[in-house]
Short mmCIF file of C-alpha atoms in Angstrom, two decimals:
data_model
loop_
_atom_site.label_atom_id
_atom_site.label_comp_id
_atom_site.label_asym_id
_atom_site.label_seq_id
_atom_site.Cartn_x
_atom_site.Cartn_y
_atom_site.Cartn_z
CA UNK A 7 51.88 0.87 -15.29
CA UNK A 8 49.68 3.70 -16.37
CA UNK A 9 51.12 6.37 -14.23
CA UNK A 10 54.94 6.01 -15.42
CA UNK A 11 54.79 6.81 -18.76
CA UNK A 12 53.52 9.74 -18.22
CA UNK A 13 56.22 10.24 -15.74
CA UNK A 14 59.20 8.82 -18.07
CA UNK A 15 58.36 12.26 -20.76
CA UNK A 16 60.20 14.18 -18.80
CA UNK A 17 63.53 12.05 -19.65
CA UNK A 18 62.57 9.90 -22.58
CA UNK A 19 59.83 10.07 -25.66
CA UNK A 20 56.44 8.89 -24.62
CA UNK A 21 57.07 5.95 -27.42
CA UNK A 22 60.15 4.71 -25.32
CA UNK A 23 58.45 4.74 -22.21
CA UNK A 24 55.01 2.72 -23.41
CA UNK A 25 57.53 0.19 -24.94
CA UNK A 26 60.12 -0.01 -21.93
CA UNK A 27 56.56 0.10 -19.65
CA UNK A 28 54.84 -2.84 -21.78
CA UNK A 29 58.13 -5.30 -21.87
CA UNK A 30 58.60 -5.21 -18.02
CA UNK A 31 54.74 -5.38 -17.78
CA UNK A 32 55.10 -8.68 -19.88
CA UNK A 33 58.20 -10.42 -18.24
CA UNK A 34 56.17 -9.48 -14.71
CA UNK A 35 53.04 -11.57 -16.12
CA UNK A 36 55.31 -14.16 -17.61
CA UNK A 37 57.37 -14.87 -14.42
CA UNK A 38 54.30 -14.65 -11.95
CA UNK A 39 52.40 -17.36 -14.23
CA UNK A 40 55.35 -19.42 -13.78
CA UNK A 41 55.73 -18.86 -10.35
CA UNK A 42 51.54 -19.65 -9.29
CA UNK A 43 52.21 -22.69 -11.96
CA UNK A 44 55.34 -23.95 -10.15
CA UNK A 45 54.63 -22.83 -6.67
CA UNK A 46 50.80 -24.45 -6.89
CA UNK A 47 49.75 -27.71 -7.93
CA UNK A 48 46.10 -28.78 -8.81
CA UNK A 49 43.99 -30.77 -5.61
CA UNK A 50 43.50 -34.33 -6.58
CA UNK A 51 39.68 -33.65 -6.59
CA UNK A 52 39.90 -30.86 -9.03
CA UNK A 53 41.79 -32.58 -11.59
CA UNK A 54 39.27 -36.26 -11.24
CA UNK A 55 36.24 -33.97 -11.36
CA UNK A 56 34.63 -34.42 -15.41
CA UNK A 57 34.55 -30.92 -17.06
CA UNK A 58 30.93 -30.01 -18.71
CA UNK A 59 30.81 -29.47 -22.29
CA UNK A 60 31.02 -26.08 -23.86
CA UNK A 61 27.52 -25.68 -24.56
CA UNK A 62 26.43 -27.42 -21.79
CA UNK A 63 28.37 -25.01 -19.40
CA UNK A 64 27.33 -22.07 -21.33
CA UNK A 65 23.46 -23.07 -21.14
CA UNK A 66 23.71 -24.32 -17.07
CA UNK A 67 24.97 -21.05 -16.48
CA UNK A 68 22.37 -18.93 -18.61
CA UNK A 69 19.76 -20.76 -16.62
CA UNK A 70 20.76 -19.23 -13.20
CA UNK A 71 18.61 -15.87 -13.37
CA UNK A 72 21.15 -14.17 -10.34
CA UNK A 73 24.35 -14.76 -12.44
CA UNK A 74 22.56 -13.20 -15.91
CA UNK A 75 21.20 -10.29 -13.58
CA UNK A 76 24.94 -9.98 -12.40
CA UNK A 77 27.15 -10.34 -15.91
CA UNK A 78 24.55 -8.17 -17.75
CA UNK A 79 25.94 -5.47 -14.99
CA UNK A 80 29.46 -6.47 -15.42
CA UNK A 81 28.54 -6.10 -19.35
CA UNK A 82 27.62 -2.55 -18.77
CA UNK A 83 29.93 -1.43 -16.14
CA UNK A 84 33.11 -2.90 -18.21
CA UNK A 85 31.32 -1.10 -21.55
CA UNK A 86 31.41 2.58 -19.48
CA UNK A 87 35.25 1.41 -18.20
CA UNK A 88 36.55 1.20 -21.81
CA UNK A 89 35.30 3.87 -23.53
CA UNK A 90 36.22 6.30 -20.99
CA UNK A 91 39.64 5.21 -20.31
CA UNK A 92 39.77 4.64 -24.05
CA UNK A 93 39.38 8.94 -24.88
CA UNK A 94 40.61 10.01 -21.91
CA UNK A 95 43.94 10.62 -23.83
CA UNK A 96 42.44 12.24 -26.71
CA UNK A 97 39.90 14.14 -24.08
CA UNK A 98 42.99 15.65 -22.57
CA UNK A 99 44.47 17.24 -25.69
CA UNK A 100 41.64 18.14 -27.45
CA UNK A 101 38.84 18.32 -25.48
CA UNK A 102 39.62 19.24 -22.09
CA UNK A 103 42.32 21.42 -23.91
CA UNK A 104 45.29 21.05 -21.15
CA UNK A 105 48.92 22.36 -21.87
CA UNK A 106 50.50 19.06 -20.54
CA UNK A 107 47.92 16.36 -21.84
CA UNK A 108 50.83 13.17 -21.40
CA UNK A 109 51.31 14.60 -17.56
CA UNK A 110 47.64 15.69 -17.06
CA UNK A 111 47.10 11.80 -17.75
CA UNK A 112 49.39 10.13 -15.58
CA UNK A 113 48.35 12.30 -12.70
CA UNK A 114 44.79 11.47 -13.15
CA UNK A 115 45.21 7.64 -13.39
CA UNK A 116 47.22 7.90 -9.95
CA UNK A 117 43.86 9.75 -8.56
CA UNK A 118 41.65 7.11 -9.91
CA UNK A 119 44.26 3.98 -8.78
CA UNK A 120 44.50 5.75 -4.96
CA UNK A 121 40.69 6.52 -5.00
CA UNK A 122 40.02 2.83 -6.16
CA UNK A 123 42.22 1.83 -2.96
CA UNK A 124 40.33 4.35 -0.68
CA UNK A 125 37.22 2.76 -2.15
CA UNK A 126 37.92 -0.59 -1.11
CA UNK A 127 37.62 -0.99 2.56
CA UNK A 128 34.67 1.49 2.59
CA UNK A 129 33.10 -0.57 0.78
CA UNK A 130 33.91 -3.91 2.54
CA UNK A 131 32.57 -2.13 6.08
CA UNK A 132 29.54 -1.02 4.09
CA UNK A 133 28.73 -4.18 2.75
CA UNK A 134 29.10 -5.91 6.09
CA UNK A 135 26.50 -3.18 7.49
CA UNK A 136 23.96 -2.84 4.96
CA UNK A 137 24.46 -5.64 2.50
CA UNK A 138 25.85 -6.03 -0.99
CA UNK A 139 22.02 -5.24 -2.92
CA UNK A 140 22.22 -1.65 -1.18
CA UNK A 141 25.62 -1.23 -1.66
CA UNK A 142 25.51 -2.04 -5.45
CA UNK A 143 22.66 0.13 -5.71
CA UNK A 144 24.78 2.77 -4.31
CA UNK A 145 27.83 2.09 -6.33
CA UNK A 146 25.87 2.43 -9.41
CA UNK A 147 24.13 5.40 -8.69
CA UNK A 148 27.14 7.32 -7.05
CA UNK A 149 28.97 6.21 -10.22
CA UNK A 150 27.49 7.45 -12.18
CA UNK A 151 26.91 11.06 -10.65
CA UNK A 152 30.50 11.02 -10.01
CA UNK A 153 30.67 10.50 -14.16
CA UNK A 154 28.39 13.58 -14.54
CA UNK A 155 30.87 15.91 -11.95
CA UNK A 156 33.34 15.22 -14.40
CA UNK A 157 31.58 17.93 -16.77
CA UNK A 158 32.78 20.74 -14.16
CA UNK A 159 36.82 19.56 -15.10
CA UNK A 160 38.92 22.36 -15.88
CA UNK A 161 41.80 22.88 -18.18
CA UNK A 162 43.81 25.01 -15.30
CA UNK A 163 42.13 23.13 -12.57
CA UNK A 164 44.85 20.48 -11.94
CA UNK A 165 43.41 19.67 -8.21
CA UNK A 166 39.74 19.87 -8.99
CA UNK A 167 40.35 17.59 -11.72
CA UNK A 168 42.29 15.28 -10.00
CA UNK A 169 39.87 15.25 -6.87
CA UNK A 170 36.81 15.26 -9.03
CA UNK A 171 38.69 11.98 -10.79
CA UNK A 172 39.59 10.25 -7.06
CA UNK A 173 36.00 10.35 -6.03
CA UNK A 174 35.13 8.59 -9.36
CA UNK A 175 37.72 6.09 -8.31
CA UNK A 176 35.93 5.27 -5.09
CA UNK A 177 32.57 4.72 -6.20
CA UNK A 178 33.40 2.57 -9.23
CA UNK A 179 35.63 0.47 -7.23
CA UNK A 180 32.57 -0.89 -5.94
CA UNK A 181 31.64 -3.15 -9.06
CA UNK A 182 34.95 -4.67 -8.94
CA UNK A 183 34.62 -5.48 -5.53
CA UNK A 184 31.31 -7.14 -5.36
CA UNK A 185 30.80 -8.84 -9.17
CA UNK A 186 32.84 -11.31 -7.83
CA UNK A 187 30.88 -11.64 -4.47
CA UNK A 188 27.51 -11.44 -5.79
CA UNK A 189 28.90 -14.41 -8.27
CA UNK A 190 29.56 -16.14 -5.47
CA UNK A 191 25.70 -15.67 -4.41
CA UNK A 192 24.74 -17.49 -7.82
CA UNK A 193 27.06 -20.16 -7.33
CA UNK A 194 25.48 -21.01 -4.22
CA UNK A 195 22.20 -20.80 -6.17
CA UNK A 196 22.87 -23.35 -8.22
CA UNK A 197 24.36 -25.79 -5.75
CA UNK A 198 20.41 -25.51 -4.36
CA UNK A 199 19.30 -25.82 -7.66
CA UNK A 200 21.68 -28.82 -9.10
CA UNK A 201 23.78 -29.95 -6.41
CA UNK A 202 26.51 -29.03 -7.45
CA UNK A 203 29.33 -26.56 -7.15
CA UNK A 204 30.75 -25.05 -10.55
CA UNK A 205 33.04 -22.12 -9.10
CA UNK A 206 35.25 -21.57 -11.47
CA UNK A 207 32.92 -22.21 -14.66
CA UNK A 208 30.73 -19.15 -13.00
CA UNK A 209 33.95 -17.35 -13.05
CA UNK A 210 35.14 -18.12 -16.57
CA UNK A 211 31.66 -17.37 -17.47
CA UNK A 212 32.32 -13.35 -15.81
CA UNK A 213 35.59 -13.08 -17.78
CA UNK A 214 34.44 -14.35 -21.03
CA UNK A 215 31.43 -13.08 -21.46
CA UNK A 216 32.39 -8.94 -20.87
CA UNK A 217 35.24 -9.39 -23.79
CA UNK A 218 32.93 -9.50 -26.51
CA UNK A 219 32.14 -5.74 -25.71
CA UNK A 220 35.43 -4.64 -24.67
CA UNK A 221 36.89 -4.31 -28.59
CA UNK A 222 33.92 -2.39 -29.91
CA UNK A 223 33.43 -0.18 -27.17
CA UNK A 224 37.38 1.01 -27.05
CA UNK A 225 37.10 1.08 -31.37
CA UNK A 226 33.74 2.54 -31.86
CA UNK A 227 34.26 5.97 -30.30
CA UNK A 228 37.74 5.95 -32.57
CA UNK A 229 36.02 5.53 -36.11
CA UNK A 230 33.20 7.90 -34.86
CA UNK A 231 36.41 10.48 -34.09
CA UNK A 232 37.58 10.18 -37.81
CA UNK A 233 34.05 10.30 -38.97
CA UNK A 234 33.45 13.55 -37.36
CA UNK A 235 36.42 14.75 -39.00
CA UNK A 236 39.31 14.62 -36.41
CA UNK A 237 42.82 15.66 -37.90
CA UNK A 238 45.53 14.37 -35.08
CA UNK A 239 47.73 16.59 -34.13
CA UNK A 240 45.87 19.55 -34.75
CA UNK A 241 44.75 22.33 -32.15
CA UNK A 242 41.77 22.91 -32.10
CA UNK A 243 39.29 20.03 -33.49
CA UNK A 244 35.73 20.69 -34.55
CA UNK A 245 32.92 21.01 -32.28
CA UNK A 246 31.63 17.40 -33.17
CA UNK A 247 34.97 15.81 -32.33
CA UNK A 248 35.17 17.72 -29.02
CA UNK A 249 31.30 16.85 -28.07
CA UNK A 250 32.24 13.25 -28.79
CA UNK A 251 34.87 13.71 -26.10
CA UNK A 252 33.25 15.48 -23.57
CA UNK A 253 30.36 12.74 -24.19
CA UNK A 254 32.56 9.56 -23.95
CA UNK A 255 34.10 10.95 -20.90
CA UNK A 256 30.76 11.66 -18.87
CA UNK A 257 27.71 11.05 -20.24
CA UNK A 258 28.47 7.46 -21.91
CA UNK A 259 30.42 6.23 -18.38
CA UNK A 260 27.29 8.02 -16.48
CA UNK A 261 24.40 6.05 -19.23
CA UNK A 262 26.08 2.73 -18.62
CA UNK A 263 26.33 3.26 -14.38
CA UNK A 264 22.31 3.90 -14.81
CA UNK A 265 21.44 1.22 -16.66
CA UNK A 266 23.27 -1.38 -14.19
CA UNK A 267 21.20 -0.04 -11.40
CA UNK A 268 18.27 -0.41 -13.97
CA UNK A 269 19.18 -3.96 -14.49
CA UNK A 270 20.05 -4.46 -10.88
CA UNK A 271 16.66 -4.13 -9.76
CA UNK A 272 15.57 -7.71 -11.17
CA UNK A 273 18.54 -9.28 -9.25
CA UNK A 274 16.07 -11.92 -7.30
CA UNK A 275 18.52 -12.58 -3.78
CA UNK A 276 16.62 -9.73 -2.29
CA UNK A 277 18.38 -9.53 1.07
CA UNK A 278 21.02 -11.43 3.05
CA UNK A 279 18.49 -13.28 4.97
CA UNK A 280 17.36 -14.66 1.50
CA UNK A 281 21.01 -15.84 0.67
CA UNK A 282 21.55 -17.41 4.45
CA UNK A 283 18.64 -19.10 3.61
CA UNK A 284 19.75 -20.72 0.11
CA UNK A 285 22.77 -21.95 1.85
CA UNK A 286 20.74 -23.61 4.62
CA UNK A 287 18.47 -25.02 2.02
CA UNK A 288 21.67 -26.26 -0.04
CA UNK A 289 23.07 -27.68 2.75
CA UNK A 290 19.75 -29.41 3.95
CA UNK A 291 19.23 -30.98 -0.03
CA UNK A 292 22.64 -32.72 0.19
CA UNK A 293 21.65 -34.40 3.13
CA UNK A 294 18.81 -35.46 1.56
CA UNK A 295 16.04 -33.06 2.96
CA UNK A 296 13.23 -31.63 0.85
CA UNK A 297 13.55 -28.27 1.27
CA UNK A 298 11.86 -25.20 -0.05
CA UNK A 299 13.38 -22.42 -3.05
CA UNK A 300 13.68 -19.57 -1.15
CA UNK A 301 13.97 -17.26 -4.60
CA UNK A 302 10.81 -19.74 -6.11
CA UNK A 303 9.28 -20.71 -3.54
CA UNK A 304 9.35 -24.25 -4.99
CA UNK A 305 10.03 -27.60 -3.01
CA UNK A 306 13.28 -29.21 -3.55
CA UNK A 307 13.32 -32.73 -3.09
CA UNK A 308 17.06 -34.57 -2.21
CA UNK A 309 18.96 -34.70 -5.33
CA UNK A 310 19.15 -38.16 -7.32
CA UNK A 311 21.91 -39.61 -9.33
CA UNK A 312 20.40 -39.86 -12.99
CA UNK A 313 20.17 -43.34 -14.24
CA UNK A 314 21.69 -42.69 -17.35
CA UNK A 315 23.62 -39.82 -18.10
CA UNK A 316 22.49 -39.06 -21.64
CA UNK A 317 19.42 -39.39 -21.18
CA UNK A 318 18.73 -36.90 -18.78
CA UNK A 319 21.29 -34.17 -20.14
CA UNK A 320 19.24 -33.22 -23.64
CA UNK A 321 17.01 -31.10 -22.72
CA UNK A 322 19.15 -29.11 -20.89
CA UNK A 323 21.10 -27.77 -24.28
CA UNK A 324 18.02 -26.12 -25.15
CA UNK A 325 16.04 -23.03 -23.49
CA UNK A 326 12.44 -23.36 -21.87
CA UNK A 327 10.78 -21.56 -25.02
CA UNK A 328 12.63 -24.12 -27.56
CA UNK A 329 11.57 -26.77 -25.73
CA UNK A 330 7.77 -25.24 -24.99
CA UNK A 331 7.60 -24.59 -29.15
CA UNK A 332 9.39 -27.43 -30.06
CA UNK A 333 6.54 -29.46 -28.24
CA UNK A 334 3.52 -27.15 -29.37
CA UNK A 335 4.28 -27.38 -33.19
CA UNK A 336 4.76 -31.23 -32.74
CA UNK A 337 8.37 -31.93 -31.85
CA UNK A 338 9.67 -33.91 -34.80
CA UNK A 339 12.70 -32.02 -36.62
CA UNK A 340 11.65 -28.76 -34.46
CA UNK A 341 14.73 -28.75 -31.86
CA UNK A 342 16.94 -29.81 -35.44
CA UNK A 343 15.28 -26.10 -37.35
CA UNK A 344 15.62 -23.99 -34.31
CA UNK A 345 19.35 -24.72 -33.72
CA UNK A 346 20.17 -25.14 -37.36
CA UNK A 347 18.36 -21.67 -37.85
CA UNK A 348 20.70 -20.03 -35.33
CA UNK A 349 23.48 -21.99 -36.27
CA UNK A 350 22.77 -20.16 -40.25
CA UNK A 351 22.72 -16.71 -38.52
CA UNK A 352 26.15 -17.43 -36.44
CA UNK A 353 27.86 -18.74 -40.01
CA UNK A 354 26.19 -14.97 -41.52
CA UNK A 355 27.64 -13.24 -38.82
CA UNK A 356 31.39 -15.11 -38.99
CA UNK A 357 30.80 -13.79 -42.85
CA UNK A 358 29.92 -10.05 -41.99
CA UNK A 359 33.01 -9.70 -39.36
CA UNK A 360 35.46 -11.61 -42.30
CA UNK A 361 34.31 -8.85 -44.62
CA UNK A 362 34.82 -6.23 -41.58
CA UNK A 363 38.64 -7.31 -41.50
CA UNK A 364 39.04 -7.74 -45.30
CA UNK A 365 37.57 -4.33 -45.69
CA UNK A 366 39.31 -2.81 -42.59
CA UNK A 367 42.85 -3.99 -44.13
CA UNK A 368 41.40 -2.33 -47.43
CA UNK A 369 41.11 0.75 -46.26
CA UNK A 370 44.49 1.23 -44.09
CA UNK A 371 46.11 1.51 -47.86
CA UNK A 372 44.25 5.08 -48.29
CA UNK A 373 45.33 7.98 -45.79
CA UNK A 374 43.56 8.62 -42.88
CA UNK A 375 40.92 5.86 -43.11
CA UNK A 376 38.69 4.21 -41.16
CA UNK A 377 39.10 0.26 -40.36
CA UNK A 378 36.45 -1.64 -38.75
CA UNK A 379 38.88 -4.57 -38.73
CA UNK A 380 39.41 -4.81 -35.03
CA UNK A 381 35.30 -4.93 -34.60
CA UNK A 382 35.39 -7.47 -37.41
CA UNK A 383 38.18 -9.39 -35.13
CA UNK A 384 35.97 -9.61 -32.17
CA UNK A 385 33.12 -10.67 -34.03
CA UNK A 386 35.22 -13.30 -35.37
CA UNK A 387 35.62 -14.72 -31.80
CA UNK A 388 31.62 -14.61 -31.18
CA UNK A 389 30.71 -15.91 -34.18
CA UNK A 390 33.02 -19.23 -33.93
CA UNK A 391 32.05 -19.43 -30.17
CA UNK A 392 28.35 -19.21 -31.53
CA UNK A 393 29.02 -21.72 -34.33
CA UNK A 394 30.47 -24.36 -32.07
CA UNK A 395 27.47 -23.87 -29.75
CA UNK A 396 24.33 -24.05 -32.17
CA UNK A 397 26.78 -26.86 -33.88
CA UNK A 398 26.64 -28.62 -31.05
CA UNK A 399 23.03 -28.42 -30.17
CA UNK A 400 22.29 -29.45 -33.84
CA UNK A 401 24.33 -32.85 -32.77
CA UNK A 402 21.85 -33.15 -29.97
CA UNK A 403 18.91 -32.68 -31.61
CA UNK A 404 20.14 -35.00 -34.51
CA UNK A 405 20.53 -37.55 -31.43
CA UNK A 406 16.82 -36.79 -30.22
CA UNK A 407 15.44 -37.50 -33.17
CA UNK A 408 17.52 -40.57 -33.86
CA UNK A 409 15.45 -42.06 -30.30
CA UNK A 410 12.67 -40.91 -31.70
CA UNK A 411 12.93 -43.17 -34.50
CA UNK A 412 14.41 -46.34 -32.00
CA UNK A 413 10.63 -45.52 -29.89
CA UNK A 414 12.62 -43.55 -27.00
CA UNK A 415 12.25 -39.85 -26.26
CA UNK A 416 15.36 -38.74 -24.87
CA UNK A 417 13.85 -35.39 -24.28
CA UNK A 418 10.26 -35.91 -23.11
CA UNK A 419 9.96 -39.43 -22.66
CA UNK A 420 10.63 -39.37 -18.72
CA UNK A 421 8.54 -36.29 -18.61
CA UNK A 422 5.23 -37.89 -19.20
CA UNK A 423 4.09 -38.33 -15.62
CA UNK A 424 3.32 -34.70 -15.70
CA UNK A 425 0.51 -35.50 -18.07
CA UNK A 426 -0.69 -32.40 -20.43
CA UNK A 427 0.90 -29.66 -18.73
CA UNK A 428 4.69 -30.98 -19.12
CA UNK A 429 5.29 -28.10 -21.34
CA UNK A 430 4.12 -25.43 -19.02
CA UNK A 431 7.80 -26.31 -16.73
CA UNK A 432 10.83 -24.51 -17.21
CA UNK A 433 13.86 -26.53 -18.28
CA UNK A 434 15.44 -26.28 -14.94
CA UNK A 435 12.36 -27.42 -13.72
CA UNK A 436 12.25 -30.60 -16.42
CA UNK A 437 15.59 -31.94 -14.92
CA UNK A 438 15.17 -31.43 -11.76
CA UNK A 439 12.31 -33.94 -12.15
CA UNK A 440 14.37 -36.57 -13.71
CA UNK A 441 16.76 -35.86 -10.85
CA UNK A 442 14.51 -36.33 -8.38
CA UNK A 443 14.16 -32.45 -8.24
CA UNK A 444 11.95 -29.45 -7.36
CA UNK A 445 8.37 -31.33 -7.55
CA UNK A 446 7.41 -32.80 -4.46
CA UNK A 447 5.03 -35.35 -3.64
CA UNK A 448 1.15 -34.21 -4.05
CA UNK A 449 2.58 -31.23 -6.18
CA UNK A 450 -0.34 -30.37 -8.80
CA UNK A 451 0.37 -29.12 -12.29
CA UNK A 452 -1.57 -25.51 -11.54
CA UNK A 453 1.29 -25.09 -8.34
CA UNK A 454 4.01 -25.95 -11.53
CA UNK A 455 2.75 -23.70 -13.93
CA UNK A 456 2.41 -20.66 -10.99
CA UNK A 457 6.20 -21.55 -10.17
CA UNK A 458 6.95 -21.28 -13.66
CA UNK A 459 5.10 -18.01 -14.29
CA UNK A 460 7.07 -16.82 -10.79
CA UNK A 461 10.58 -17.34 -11.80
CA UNK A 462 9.57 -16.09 -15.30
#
């Protein structure tokens, strides 16, 4: 769908062919949904099993250090995506100066779509030889030298350029390939860890979280075009707008592919031995064997149903350093002013992205202006996700302190056992205790802190 318009010039105006391209794009979407819909029907399981909460889901999943490791990547590698598929148009004309820039582009998206499909089963043999942690390292770092080879692209060069642009296609492939995989890794992380299996909110999680970067990132190089002073239509622009180009098309895809090896290295499944053995551990817990973290190095005992479910789920809506300064400054209304704090700064930033619109639409009536109203639009969507989430918590904490007053602490009260050193445990760690979790019998408080400290 990104090749034919291109294609269609040669017949009909590029205007006709994006429109004719984006209806038949849209009935195809419309008539597969309908189709899986039809064609598929929900397993009786899935549709008895109790969905978690919003916030709850969003905090289980923020807990599980292999997932964060893997969606900051997804972050970055989706930010480098955007912006340079988001130029390349403007690139073509103006910066890589070609005499066909509407051809020049569909010719290089076929070389990136038939490198991405070279890409693929080299990197499914690779991964089956050396492992997905090498292979993502590799992905990332041929990335994003393939990025930087884009700086030898030529305007007469049609076959450099488009070979140049196929080997960028196989390397970046790999992120696509293996987000999903390495996902899959977490998930089975946190069936050790929780005993359960929460597939598709891990998924959802991937999905949702990369959009709140995808608006800026294909908007922001836009307004910094006008703000440089680009004139469309006009050949050629100024050095800053051509910079900008030649920068959003190498050195900003190349930036992003280093920083996800960067943030790769703290990925904690080391090898594949490591993630055998979290499945044989997993495996072991639900059959009610105490079994050891191999990421941790904590025991596991066998899972426990909770006796009652609200009172082992509050602490989880809140983070280990919440909870930690929540209990050092003396608990009462501390868990209420930490999310009602963060709740005041997610209303402030609805506020800012409202006036971001409001002044975006403002300044469409002048000519040639530059809206921030799509930025403003996305941070719209964050800041009500945000809201909901601190409101949420607020409820919670309004409910702990409500015990509090009835002589039960929903929070801590089961934590006691642990004696002075309660608040030197993770949350993870806190209900997994209440669960019947990670601390095994003749554990000592010093061996809780050092597991803490470890998986810190």
């Amino acid at each position: 769908m990104i090749v034919i318009p291109g294609l269609l010039t040669t017949t009909i105006s590029l205007q006709a062919a994006c429109v004719g391209v984006s209806v038949a794009l849209s009935l195809f979407m419309v008539l597969s949904g309908l189709s899986l819909a039809y064609y598929f029907t929900e397993r009786r399981q899935a549709s008895l099993k109790a969905n978690s909460p919003f916030t709850l889901a969003v905090m289980q999943v923020l807990r599980n250090k292999p997932f964060v490791v893997v969606v900051l990547c997804n972050i970055l590698h989706e930010l480098g995506s955007i912006v340079f598929f988001g130029t390349m148009p403007f690139f073509l004309e103006y910066g890589l100066q070609v005499e066909n820039p509407e051809m020049a582009f569909s010719i290089l998206a076929g070389a990136t779509l038939l490198g991405r499909m070279i890409g693929v089963p080299i990197y499914g043999a690779a991964v089956n030889r050396w492992g997905k942690r090498r292979c993502y390292l590799a992905y990332a770092c041929t990335s994003c030298l393939s990025s930087l080879s884009l700086l030898w692209m030529n305007p007469t060069a049609t076959i450099r350029n488009a070979l140049l642009i196929l080997v960028m296609g196989m390397c970046v492939v790999g992120g696509d390939i293996m987000h999903p995989a390495l996902v899959a890794d977490a998930v089975d992380y946190d069936e050790l860890r929780s005993g359960e299996r929460r597939e598709a909110q891990y998924m959802a999680m991937l999905t949702v979280l990369p959009a709140a970067v995808e608006i800026p990132a294909a908007v922001l190089p836009l307004n910094l075009m006008h703000n440089l002073g680009y004139k469309a239509g006009v050949h050629p622009q100024n050095s800053g707008v051509v910079k900008l180009l030649w920068a959003c098309t190498t050195l900003i895809p190349a930036t992003s592919m280093l920083l996800v090896a960067l943030v790769f290295l703290k990925y904690p499944i080391k090898s594949e031995e490591m993630q055998s053995a979290i499945k044989r551990s997993a495996v072991a817990r639900h059959r009610g064997e105490s079994v050891d973290d191999p990421v941790t190095g904590a025991t596991l005992s066998p899972p426990e149903k909770p006796s009652s479910a609200t009172s082992t789920m509050w602490s989880e809506y809140f983070y280990s350093q919440e909870l930690r300064l929540s209990h050092k400054i003396g608990r009462k209304h501390s868990l209420l002013g930490l999310a009602g704090t963060q709740f005041g700064f997610s209303v402030l930033l609805g506020v800012g992205a409202l006036w971001l619109i409001v002044d975006g639409f403002n300044n469409l009536s002048g000519e040639n202006q530059t809206t921030w109203a799509p930025i403003g639009a996305a941070l719209v969507v964050v800041s009500f996700g945000l809201v909901y989430f601190n409101g949420y918590r607020i409820w919670v904490a309004l409910e702990w302190e409500k015990s509090l007053r009835d002589g039960v602490d929903l929070v801590w009260g089961e934590l006691d056992v642990l004696g002075p050193d309660r608040d030197e445990l993770d949350e993870c760690e806190k209900n997994d205790l209440i669960r019947g979790g990670p601390v095994a019998t003749g554990s000592n408080s010093e061996d809780l802190v050092k597991t803490f400290d470890d998986d810190l």
